Short mmCIF file of C-alpha atoms in Angstrom, two decimals:
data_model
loop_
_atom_site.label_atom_id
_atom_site.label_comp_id
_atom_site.label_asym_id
_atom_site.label_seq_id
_atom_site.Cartn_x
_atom_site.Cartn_y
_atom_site.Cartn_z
CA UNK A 1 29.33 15.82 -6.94
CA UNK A 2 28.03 15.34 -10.45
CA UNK A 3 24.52 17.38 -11.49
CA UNK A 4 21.40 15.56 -10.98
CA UNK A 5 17.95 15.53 -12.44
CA UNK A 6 15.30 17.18 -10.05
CA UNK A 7 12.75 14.57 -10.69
CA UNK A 8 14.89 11.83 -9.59
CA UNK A 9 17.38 12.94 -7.71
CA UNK A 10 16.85 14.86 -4.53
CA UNK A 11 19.43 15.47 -1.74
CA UNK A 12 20.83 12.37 0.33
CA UNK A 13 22.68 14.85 2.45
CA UNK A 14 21.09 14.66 6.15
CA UNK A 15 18.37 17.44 6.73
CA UNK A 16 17.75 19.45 10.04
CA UNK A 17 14.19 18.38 10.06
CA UNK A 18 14.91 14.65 9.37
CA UNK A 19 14.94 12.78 12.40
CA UNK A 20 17.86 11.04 12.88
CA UNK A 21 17.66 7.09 13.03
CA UNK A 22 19.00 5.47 16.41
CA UNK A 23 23.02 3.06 15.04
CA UNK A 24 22.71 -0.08 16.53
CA UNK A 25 24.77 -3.13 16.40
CA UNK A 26 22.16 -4.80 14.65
CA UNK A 27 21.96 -1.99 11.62
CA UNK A 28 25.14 -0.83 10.77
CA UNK A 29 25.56 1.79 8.17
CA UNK A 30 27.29 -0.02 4.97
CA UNK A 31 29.10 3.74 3.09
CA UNK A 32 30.04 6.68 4.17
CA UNK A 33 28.59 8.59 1.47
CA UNK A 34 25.45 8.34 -0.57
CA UNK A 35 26.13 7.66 -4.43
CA UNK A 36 24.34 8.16 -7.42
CA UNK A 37 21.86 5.85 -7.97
CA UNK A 38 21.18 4.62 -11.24
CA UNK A 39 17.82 5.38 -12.50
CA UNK A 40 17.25 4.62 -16.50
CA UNK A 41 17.42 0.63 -17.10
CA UNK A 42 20.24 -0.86 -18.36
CA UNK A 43 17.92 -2.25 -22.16
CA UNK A 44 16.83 1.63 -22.72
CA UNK A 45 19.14 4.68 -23.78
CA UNK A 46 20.12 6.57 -21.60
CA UNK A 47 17.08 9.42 -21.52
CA UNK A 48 18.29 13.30 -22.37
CA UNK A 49 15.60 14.82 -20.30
CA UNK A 50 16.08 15.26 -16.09
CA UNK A 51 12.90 15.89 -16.54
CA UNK A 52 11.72 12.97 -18.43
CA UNK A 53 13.75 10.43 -16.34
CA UNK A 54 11.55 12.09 -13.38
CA UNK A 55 8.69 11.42 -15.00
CA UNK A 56 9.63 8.13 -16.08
CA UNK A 57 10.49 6.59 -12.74
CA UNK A 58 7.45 7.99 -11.18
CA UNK A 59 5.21 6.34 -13.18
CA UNK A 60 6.76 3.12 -12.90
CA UNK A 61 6.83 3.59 -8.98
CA UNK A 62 3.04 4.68 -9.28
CA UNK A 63 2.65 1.73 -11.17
CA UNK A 64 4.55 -1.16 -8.51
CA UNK A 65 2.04 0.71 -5.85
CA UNK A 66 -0.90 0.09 -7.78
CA UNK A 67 -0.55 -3.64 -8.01
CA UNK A 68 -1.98 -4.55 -4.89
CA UNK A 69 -5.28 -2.47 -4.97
CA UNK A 70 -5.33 -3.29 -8.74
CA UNK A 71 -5.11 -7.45 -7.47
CA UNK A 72 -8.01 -6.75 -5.24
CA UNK A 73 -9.86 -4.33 -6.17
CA UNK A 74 -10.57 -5.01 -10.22
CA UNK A 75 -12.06 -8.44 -8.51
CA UNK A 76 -14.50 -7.20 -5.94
CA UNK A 77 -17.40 -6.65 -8.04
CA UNK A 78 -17.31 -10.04 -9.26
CA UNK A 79 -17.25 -11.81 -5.50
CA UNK A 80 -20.92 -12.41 -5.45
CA UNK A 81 -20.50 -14.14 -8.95
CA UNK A 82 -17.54 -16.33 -7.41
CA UNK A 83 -19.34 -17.35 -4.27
CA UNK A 84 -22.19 -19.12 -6.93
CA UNK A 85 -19.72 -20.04 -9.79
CA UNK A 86 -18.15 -21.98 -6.77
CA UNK A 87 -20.79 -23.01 -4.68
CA UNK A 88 -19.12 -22.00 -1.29
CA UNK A 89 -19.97 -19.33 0.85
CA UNK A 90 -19.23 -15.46 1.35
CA UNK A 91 -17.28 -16.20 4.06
CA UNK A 92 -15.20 -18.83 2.47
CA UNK A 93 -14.81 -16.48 -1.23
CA UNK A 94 -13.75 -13.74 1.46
CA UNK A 95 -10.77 -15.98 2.01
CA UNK A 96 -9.62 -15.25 -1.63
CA UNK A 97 -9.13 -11.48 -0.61
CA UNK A 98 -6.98 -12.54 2.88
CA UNK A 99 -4.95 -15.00 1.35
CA UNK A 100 -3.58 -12.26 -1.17
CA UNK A 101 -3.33 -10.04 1.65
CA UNK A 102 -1.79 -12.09 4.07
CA UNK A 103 0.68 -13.15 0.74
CA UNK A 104 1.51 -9.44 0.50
CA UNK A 105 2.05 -9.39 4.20
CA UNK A 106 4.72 -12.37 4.34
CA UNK A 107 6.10 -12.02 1.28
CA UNK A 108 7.61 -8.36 1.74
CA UNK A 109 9.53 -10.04 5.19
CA UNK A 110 11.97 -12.10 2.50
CA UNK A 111 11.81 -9.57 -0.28
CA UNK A 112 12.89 -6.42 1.59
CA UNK A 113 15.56 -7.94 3.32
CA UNK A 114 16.72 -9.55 -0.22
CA UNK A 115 16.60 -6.17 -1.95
CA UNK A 116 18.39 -4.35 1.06
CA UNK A 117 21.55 -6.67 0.10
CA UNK A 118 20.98 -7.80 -3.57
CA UNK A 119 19.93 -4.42 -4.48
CA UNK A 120 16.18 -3.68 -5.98
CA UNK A 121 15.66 -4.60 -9.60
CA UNK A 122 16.82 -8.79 -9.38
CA UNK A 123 14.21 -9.21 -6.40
CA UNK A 124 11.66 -7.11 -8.11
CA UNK A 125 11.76 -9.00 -11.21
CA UNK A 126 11.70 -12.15 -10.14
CA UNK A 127 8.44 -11.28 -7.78
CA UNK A 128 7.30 -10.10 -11.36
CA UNK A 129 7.57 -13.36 -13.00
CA UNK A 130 6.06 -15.39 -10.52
CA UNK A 131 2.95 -12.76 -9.89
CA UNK A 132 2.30 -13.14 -13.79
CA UNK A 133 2.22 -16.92 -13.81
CA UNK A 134 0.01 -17.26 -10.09
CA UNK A 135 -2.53 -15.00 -11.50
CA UNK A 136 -3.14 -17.14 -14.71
CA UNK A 137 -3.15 -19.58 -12.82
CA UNK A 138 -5.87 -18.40 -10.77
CA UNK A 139 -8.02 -17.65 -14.11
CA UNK A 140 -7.98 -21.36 -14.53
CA UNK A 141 -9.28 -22.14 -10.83
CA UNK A 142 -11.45 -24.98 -10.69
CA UNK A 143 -12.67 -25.03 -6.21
CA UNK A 144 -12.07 -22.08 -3.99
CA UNK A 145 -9.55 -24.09 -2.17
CA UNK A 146 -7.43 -23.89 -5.41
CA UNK A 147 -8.22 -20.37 -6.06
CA UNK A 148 -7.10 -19.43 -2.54
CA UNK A 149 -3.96 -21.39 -2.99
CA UNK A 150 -2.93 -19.42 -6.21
CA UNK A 151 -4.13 -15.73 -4.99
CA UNK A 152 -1.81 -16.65 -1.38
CA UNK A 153 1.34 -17.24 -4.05
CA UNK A 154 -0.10 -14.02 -6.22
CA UNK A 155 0.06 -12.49 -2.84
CA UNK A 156 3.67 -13.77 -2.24
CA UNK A 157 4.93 -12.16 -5.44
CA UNK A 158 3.35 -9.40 -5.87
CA UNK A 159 4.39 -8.16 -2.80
CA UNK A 160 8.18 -7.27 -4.43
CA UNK A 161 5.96 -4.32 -6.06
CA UNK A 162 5.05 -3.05 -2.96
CA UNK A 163 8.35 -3.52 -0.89
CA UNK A 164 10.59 -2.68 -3.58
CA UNK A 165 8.83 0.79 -4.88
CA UNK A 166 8.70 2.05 -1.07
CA UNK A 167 12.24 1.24 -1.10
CA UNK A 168 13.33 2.80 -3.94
CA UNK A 169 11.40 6.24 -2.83
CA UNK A 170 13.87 5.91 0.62
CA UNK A 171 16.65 5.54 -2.06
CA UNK A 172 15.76 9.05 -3.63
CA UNK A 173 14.63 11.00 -1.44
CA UNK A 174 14.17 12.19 2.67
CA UNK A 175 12.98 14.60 4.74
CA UNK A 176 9.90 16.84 3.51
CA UNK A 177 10.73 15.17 0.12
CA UNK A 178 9.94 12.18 0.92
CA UNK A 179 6.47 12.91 2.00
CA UNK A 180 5.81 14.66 -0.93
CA UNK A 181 6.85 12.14 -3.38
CA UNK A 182 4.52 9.37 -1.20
CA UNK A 183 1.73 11.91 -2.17
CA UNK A 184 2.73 12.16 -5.54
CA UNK A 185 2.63 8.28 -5.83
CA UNK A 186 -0.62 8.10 -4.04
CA UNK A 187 -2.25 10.16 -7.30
CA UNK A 188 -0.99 7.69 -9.47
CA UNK A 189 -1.15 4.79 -7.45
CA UNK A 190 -4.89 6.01 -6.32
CA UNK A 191 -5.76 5.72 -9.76
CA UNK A 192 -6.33 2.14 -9.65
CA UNK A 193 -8.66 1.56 -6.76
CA UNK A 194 -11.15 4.19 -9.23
CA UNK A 195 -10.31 2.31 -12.39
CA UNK A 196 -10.17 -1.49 -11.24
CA UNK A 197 -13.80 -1.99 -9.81
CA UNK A 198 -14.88 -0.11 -13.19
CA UNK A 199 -12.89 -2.38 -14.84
CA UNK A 200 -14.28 -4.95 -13.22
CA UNK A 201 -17.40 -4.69 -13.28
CA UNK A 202 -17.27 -3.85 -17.24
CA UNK A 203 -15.76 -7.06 -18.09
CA UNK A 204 -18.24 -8.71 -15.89
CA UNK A 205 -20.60 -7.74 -18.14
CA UNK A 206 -18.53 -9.33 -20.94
CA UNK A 207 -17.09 -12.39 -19.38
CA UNK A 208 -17.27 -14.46 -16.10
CA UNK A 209 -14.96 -13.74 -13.09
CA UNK A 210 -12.04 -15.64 -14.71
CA UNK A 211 -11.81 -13.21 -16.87
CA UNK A 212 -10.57 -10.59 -14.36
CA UNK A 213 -8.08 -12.63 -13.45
CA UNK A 214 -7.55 -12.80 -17.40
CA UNK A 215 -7.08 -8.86 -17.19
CA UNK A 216 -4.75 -8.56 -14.38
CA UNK A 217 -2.17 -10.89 -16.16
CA UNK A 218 -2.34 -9.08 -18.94
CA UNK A 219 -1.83 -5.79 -16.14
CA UNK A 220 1.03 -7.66 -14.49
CA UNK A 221 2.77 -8.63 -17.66
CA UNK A 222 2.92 -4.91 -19.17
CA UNK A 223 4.34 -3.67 -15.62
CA UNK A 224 7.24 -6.81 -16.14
CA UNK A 225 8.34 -5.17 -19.27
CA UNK A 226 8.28 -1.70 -18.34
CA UNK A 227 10.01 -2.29 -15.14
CA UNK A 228 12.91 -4.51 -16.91
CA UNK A 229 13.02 -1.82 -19.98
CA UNK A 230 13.24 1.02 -18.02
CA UNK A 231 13.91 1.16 -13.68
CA UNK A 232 17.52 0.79 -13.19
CA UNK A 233 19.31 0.07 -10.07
CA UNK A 234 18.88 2.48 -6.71
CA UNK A 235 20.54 1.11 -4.14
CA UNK A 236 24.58 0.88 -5.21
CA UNK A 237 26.48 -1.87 -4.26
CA UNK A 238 28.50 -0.03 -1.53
CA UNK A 239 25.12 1.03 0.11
CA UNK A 240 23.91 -2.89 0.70
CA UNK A 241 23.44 -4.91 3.33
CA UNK A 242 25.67 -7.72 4.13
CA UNK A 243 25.35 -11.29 6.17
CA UNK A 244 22.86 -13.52 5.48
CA UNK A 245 19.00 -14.40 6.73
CA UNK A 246 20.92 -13.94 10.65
CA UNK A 247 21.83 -10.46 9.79
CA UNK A 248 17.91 -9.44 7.89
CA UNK A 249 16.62 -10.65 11.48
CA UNK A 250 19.02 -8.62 13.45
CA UNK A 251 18.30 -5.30 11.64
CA UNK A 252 14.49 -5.79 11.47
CA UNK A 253 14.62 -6.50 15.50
CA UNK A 254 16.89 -3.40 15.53
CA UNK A 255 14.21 -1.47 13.64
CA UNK A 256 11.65 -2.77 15.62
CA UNK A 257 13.08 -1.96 19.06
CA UNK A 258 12.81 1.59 17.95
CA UNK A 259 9.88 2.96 19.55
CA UNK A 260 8.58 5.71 17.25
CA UNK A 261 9.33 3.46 14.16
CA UNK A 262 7.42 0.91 16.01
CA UNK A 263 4.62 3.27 16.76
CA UNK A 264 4.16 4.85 13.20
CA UNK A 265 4.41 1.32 11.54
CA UNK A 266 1.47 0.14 13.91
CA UNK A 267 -0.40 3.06 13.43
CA UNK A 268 -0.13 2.94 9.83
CA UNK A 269 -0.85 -1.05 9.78
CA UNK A 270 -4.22 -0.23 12.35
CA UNK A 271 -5.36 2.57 9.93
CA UNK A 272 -4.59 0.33 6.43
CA UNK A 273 -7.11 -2.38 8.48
CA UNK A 274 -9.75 0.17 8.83
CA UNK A 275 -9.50 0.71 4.97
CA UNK A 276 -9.42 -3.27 4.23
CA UNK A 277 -12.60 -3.72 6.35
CA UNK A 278 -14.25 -1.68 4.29
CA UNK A 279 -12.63 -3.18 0.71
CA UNK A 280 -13.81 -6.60 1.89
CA UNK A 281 -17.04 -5.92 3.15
CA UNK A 282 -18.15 -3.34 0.77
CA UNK A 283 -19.48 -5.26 -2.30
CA UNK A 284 -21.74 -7.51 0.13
CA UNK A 285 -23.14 -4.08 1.68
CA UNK A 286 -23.48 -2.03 -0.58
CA UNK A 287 -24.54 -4.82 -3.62
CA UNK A 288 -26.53 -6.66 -1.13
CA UNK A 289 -27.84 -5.21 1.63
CA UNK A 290 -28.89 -1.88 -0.09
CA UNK A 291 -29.57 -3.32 -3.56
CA UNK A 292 -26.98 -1.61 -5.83
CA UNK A 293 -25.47 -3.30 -9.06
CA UNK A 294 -21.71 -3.96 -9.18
CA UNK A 295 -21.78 -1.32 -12.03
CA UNK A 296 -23.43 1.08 -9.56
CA UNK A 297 -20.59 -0.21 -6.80
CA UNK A 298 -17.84 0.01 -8.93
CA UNK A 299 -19.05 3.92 -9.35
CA UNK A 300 -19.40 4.37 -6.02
CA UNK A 301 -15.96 2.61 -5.03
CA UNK A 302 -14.65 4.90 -7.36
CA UNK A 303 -15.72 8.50 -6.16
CA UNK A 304 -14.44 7.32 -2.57
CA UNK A 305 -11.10 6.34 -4.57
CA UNK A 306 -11.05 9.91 -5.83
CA UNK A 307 -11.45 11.33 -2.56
CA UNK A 308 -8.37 9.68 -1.54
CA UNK A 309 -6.52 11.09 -4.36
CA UNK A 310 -8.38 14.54 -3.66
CA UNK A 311 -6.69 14.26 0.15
CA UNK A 312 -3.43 12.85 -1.22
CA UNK A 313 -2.84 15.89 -3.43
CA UNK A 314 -4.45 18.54 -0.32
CA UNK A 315 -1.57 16.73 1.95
CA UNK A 316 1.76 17.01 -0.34
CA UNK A 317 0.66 20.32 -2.25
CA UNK A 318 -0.91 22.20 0.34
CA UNK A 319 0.25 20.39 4.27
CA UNK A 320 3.41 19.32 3.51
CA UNK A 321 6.08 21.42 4.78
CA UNK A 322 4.17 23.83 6.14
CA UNK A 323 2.50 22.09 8.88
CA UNK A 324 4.08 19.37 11.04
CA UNK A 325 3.51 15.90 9.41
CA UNK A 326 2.82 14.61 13.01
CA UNK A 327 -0.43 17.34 13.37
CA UNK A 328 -1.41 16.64 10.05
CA UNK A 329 -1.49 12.32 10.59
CA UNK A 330 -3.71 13.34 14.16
CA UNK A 331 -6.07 14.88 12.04
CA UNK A 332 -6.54 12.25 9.61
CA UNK A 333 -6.61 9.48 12.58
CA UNK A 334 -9.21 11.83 14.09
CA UNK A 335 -10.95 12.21 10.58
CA UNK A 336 -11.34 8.06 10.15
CA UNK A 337 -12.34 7.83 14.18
CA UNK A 338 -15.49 10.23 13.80
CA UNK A 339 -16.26 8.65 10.16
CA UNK A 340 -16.15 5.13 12.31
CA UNK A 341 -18.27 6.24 14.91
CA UNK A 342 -20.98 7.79 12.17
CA UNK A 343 -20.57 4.61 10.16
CA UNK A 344 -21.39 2.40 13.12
CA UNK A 345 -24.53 4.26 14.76
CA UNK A 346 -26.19 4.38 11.31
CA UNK A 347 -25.66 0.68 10.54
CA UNK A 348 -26.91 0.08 14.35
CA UNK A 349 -30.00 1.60 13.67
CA UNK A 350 -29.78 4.86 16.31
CA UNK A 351 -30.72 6.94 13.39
CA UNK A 352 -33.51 4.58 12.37
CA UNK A 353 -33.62 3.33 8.85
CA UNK A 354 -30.82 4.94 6.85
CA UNK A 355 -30.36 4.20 2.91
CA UNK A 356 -27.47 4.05 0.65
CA UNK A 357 -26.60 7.89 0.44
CA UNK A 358 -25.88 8.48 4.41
CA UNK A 359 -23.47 5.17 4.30
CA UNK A 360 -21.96 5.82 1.32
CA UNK A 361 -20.83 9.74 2.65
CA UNK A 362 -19.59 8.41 5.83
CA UNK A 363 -17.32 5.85 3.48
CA UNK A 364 -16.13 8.26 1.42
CA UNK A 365 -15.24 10.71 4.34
CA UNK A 366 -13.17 7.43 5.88
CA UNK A 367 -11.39 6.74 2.46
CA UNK A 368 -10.49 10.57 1.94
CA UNK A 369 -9.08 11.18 5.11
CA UNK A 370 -6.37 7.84 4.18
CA UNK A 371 -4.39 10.26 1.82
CA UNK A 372 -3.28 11.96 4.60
CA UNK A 373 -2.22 8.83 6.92
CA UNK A 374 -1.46 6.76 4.80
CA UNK A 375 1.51 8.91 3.46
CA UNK A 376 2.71 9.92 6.43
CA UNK A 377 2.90 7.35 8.30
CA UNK A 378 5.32 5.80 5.71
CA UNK A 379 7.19 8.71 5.47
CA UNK A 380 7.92 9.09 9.32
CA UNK A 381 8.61 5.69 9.68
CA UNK A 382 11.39 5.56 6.79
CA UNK A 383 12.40 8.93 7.82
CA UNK A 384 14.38 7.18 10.84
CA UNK A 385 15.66 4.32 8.79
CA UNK A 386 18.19 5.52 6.16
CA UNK A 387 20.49 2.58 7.09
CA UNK A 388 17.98 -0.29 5.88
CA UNK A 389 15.03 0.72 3.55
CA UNK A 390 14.01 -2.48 2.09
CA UNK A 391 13.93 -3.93 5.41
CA UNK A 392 12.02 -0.91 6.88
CA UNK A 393 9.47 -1.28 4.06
CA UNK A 394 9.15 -4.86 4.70
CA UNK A 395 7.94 -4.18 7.95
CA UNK A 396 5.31 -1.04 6.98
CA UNK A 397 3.97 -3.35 4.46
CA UNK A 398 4.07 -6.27 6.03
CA UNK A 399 1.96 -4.78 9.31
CA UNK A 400 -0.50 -3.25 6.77
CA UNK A 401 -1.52 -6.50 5.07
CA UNK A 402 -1.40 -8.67 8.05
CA UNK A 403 -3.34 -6.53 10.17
CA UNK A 404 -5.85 -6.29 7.16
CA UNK A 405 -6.14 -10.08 6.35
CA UNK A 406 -6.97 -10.32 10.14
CA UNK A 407 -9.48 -7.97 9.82
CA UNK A 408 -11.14 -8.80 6.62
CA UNK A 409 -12.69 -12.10 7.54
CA UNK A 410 -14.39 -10.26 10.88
CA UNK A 411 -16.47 -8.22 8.61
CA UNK A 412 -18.66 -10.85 7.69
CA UNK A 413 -19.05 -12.69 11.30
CA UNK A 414 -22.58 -11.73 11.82
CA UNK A 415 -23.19 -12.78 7.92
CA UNK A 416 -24.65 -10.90 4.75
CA UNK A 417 -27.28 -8.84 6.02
CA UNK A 418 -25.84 -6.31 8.35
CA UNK A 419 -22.80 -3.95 8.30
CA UNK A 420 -22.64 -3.04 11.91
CA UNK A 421 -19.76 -6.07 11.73
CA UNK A 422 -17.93 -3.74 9.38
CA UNK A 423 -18.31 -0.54 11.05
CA UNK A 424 -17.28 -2.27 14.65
CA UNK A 425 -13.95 -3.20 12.97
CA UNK A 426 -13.72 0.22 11.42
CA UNK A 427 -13.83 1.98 14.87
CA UNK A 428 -11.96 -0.99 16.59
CA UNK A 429 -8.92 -0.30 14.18
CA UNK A 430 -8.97 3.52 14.20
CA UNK A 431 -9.04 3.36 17.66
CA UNK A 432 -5.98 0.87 17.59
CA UNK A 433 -4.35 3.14 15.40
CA UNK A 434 -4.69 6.71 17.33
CA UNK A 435 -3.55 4.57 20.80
CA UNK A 436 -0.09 3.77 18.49
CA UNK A 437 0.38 6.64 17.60
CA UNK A 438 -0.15 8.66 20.87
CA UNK A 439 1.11 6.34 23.54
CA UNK A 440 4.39 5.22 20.71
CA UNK A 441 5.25 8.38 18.86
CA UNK A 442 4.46 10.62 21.42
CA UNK A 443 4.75 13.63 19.02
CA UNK A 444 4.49 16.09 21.80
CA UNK A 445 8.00 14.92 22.80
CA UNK A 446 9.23 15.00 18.74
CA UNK A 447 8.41 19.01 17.95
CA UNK A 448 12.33 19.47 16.35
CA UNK A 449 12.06 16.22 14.63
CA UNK A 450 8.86 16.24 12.61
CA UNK A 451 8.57 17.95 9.88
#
């Protein structure tokens, strides 16, 4: 077998401590034996430097993960603006942030599938395109029903970014490997939920909300470039899926039927709600109820964002392969479950009258403790499905944004001037999320097959 960069091209060879992924009918393995995937695009030279390939393709994956928090993040700080530029409610301006969620959501279910036979980089570029020209669009919004309508298809094509990168890691990677490369991405990727409310709220300060939107094409337009420059093809054509839409359903029912797979993805989707709850309901709590300016939010949003980095880095430097994955994610559900709990009996008054410090540590203790299960949970799911990544990722994705556009509109039932609605979701979710993973997983039963 030919020599490989390290950065980019780990072992496909099966690993002791991998679990092995249940062969059904309805998943069929398509080769025999993995090939060399092909990393530098096909417009650049081919690079000299292992290395520099490595670092190359990282940063572009980084960069796919980032789209979604960069999409809704960079625009929280203006949703108070939004709600008067547009004369409609919070409720209804909430809407804006579930429609590009539930986009996300949908959109990976026809994407994954597509890349699993089509390969990675046509899919990915197309969703490219499209996610440039929606979020112009949406710049140019005139109603909130229009602006909904644009950020559901920005939803719908951004997704590929999401899908596609997640895919591309299974590609390149298994095993402990795997888990640390998720890590790795969630330091770059984890980048943006720090930098896009600071963004945000800076060009507030310079321009209305439209010109956020203004931004993020500009954002979306670089990534185009760099991804068509520069990420080659991963998945080779003997690796791909064949059959048509009959055949995506079959394998994604096979995936599904699998228990654990079932029981990480919903434990991952349950624990990615508790996170959106707090996304959407944030700038109205924190900006209105305790009085801080979205410059003062977008600094605050940011240290939590650094905290999940911080816990990102602690989980594939430090946890990672020396402590099961499956002990490590049970701490982290644990982690977001007592954070819940805090959250909710301070915003309930059985403390008495609480400010803005005492909220804000209990948030940043629940968005730390998501570098650890948020990385895991995506890499024990894809751990069993070797067979069909894209359609794997499809469903991980697609249960974390659907689960969070459900959630996100539930944060704001009892209105603008409480967050017990937020922290009942919180705990709601985690608790969602530790039941999936205990009564699904059962990692007591797994102790040769997590690593």
């Amino acid at each position: 077998m030919p020599e490989r960069g390290p950065a980019t091209a780990p072992s496909h060879e099966p690993s002791p401590e991998t679990p092995s992924a249940p062969q059904t009918a309805s998943a069929p393995q398509t080769a025999s034996a993995p090939q060399t995937p092909s990393v530098p695009g096909p417009a650049s030279a081919p690079l000299t430097s292992a290395r520099r390939t490595g670092l190359l393709v990282t940063f572009i994956l980084g960069g796919l993960s980032a789209l979604p928090p960069l999409s809704m993040d960079m625009y929280l700080p203006a949703l108070p603006e939004v709600t008067d530029a547009l004369d409609s409610p919070a409720a209804t301006i909430q809407v804006t942030l579930t429609a590009c969620l539930a986009g996300m959501a949908l959109g990976q279910l026809v994407i994954g599938p597509m890349s699993d036979k089509w390969g990675r980089r046509r899919p990915l570029l197309f969703g490219m395109v499209v996610y440039v020209l929606a979020t112009a669009i949406c710049a140019l919004a005139p109603t909130a029903e229009l602006l909904i309508g644009f950020r559901l298809l920005q939803g719908l094509a951004g997704s590929a970014a999401v899908v596609i990168a997640r895919a591309v890691v299974r590609d390149l990677y298994d095993g402990v490997e795997m888990a640390r490369f998720f890590s790795t991405l969630m330091l770059i990727s984890g980048v943006a939920p720090v930098v896009a409310p600071l963004i945000g709220g800076q060009v507030l300060r310079f321009s209305d909300w439209r010109g956020v939107f203004v931004v993020l094409t500009a954002v979306g337009a670089l990534l185009t470039l760099v991804v068509w420059r520069s990420l080659g093809e991963t998945l080779p054509p003997g690796q791909r899926q064949t059959g048509g839409v009959g055949s995506a359903l079959r394998t994604m029912r096979g995936l599904l039927a699998d228990r654990v797979f079932a029981g990480y993805t919903l434990a991952g989707g349950f624990a990615f709600a508790t996170l959106f709850s707090y996304i959407s309901a944030s700038p109205f709590v924190v900006q209105e109820i305790y009085g801080a300016s979205p410059q003062a939010f977008s600094l605050l949003f940011g240290l939590n964002s650094v905290g999940l980095i911080a816990a990102g880095q602690v989980n594939g430097k430090l946890l990672v392969g020396r402590v099961r994955l499956d002990k490590v994610l049970a701490g982290g559900i644990a982690v977001i479950t007592a954070a819940s709990v805090a959250l909710l009996l301070m915003a309930a008054g059985a403390f008495g009258e609480v400010g803005l410090v005492p909220i804000a540590a209990a948030l940043f203790v629940l968005m730390s403790a998501m570098g650890v299960v948020l990385p895991n949970t995506n890499a024990l799911a894809l751990m069993r499905t070797p067979h069909a990544a894209g359609s794997a990722s499809a469903l991980l994705g697609t249960s974390s944004f659907l689960v969070g556009a459900i959630a996100s509109p539930l944060v704001g039932i009892a209105g603008e001037g409480t967050a017990v609605p937020m922290a009942v979701v919180q705990l709601v979710c985690s608790l969602l999320a530790a039941a999936c993973f205990a009564g699904m997983c059962r990692p007591w039963q797994n102790r040769e097959s997590a690593v």
